C-alpha atoms as one frame of an Amber mdcrd trajectory, in Angstrom:
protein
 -51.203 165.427 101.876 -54.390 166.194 103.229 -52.609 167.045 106.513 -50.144
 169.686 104.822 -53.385 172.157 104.888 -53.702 175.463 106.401 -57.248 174.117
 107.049 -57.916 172.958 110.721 -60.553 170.606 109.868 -58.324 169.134 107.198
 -55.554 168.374 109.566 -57.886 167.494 112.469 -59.695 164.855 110.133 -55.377
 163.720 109.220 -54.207 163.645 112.611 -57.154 160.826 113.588 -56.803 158.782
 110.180 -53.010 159.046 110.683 -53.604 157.952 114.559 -55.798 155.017 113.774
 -52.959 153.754 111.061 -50.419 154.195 113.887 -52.647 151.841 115.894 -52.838
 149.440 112.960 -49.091 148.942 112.889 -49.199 148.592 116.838 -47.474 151.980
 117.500 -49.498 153.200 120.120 -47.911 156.093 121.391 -47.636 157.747 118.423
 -51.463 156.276 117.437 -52.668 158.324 120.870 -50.284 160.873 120.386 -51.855
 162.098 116.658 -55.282 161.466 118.590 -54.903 163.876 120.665 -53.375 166.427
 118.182 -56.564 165.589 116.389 -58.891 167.286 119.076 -55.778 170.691 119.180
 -57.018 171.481 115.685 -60.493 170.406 116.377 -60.478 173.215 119.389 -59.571
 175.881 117.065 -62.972 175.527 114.597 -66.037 177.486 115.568 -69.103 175.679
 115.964 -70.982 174.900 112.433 -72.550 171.542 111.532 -69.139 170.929 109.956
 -67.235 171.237 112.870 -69.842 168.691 114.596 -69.059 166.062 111.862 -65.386
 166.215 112.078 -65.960 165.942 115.766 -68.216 162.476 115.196 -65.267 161.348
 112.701 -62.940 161.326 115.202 -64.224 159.844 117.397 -65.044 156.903 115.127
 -61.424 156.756 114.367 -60.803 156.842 118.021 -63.013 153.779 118.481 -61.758
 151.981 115.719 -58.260 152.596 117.346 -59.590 151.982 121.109 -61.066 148.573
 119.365 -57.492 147.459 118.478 -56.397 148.192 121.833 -58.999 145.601 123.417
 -60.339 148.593 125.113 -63.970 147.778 124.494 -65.556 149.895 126.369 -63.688
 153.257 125.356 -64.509 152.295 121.867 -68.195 151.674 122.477 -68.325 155.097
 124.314 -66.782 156.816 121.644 -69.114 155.289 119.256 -72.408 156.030 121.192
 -71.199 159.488 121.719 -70.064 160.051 118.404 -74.062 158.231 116.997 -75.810
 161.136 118.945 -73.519 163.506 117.359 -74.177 162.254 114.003 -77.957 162.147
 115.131 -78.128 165.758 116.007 -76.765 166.804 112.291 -79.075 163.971 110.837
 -75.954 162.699 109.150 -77.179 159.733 108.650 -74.621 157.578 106.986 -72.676
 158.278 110.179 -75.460 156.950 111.808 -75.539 154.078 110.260 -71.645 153.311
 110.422 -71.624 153.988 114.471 -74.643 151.420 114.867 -72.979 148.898 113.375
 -69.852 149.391 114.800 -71.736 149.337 118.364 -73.324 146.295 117.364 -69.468
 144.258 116.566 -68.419 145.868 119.735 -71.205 144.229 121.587 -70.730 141.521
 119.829 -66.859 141.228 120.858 -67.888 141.205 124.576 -70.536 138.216 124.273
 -73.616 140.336 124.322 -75.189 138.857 121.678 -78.245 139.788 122.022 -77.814
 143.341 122.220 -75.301 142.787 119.690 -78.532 141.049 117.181 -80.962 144.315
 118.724 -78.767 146.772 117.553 -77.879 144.932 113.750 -80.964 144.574 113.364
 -82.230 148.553 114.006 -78.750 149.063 111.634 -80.361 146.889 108.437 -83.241
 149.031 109.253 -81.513 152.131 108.724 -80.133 150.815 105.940 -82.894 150.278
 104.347 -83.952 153.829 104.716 -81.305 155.418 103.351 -80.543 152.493 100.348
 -80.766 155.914  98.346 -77.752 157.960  99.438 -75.309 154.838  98.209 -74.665
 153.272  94.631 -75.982 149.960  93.775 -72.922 148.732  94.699 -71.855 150.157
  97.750 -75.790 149.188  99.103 -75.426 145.660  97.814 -71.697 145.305 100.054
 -73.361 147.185 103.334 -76.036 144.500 103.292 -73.868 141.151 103.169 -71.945
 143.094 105.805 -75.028 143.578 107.648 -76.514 140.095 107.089 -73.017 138.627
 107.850 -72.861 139.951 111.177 -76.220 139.230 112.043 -75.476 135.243 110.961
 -72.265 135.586 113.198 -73.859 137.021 116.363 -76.589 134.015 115.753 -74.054
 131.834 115.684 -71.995 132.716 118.446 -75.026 133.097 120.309 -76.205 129.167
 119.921 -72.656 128.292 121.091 -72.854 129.874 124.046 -76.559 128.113 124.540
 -76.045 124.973 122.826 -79.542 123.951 123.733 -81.530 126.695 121.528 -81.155
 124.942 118.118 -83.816 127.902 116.889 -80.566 129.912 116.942 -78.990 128.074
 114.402 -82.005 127.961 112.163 -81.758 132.356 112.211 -78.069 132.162 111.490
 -78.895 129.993 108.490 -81.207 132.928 107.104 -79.100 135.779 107.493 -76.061
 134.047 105.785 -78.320 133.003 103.099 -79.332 136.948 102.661 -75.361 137.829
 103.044 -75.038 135.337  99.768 -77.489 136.779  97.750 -76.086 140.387  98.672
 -72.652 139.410  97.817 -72.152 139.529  94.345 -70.292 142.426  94.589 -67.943
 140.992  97.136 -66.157 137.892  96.221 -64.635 137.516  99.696 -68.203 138.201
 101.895 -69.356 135.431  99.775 -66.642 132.988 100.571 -67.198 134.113 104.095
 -70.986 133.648 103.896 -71.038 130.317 101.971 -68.512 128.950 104.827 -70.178
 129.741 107.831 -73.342 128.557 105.979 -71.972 125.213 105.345 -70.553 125.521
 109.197 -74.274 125.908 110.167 -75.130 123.049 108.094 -72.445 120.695 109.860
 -73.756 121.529 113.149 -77.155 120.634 112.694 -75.665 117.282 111.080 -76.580
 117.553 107.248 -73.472 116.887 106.049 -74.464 116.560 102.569 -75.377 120.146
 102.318 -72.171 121.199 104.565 -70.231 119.175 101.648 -71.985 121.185  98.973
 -71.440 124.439 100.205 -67.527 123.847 101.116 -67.409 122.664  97.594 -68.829
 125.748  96.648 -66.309 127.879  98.750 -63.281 126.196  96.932 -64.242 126.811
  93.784 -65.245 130.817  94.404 -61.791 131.036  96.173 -59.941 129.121  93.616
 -61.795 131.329  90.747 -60.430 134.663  93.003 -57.247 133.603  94.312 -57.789
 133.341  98.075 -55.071 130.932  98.291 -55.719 130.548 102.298
């Protein structure tokens, strides 16, 4: 519907959505074929701080598509491209979306400790702009956050199994993804797993026990039959 306008920014910002969907469903011709249509419409808008946001929006769908691909590093330079965009409009929601992104692509390709660098300057950012969200939506970004963080910790101790410290900062930031996931049923089953994951590895099985106890009965209470 959105794409039916005469606007050009409307059907610029339909072509990418549309595109990414494409690339969802695995069709990607037609995923890189609305992409490009995308940037036709794009070229007809005159330059405004509008025109500059529609331009960073694409190219966060284009990531998000390139991502889906496997093509790592097209995604990552859409997304850095697309950050100083956002930057240079102070649009900083944007901002905030591309740095994470960056930071899952980063952690994707094993660079974990980029990957933890550039989380962590994204919770900060969060934390600056806590304001421009609801309650709720603030509450989901940081288990997201938090999550990630945990993960890249994780990963990061597996691939040197000899720095148990790793483990022990893991630990913390899925504890933090708990307590910021009351408003997500599912990051909480995901954070109380991997916590109780953590807790295997470093051999306290009682407290692994607890907290897969703990994931049952959440998922049985929502349905997550898997």
């Amino acid at each position: 519907r959105i794409g039916k306008s005469s606007n050009n920014l409307h059907k610029a910002f339909a072509a990418a959505a549309e595109s990414y969907l494409f690339q969802i469903k695995g069709d990607s011709t037609k995923s890189q074929q609305f992409y490009r249509e995308a940037f036709i419409y794009l070229d007809k808008i005159a330059p405004s701080k509008d025109r500059t946001k529609l331009n960073a929006y694409l190219l966060n769908y284009g990531g998000l598509s390139d991502w889906k691909r496997g093509s790592f590093s097209r995604a990552l330079a859409k997304y850095q491209e697309g950050e100083k965009l956002s930057q240079s409009i102070e649009d900083q929601i944007q901002v905030f979306k591309f740095k994470n992104n960056i930071a899952l692509i980063k952690g994707e390709v094993g660079n974990y400790k980029s990957a933890i660098c550039t989380s962590k300057q994204t919770n900060e950012i969060l934390n600056k702009i806590g304001y421009l969200f609801s309650r709720e939506q603030f509450a989901v970004n940081k288990s997201n956050v938090n999550l990630n963080l945990g993960k890249f910790y994780e990963d990061y101790y597996k691939k040197n199994g000899d720095k148990v410290e790793l483990l022990d900062s893991a630990q913390f930031f899925y504890n933090k993804a708990v307590i910021y996931s009351d408003e997500s049923s599912y990051n909480k089953v995901r954070a109380i797993m991997n916590l109780a994951n953590i807790y295997y590895l470093k051999n306290n099985f009682i407290e692994a026990e607890k907290n897969y106890q703990r994931v049952l009965i959440i998922a049985k209470d929502n349905n997550f039959e898997n």
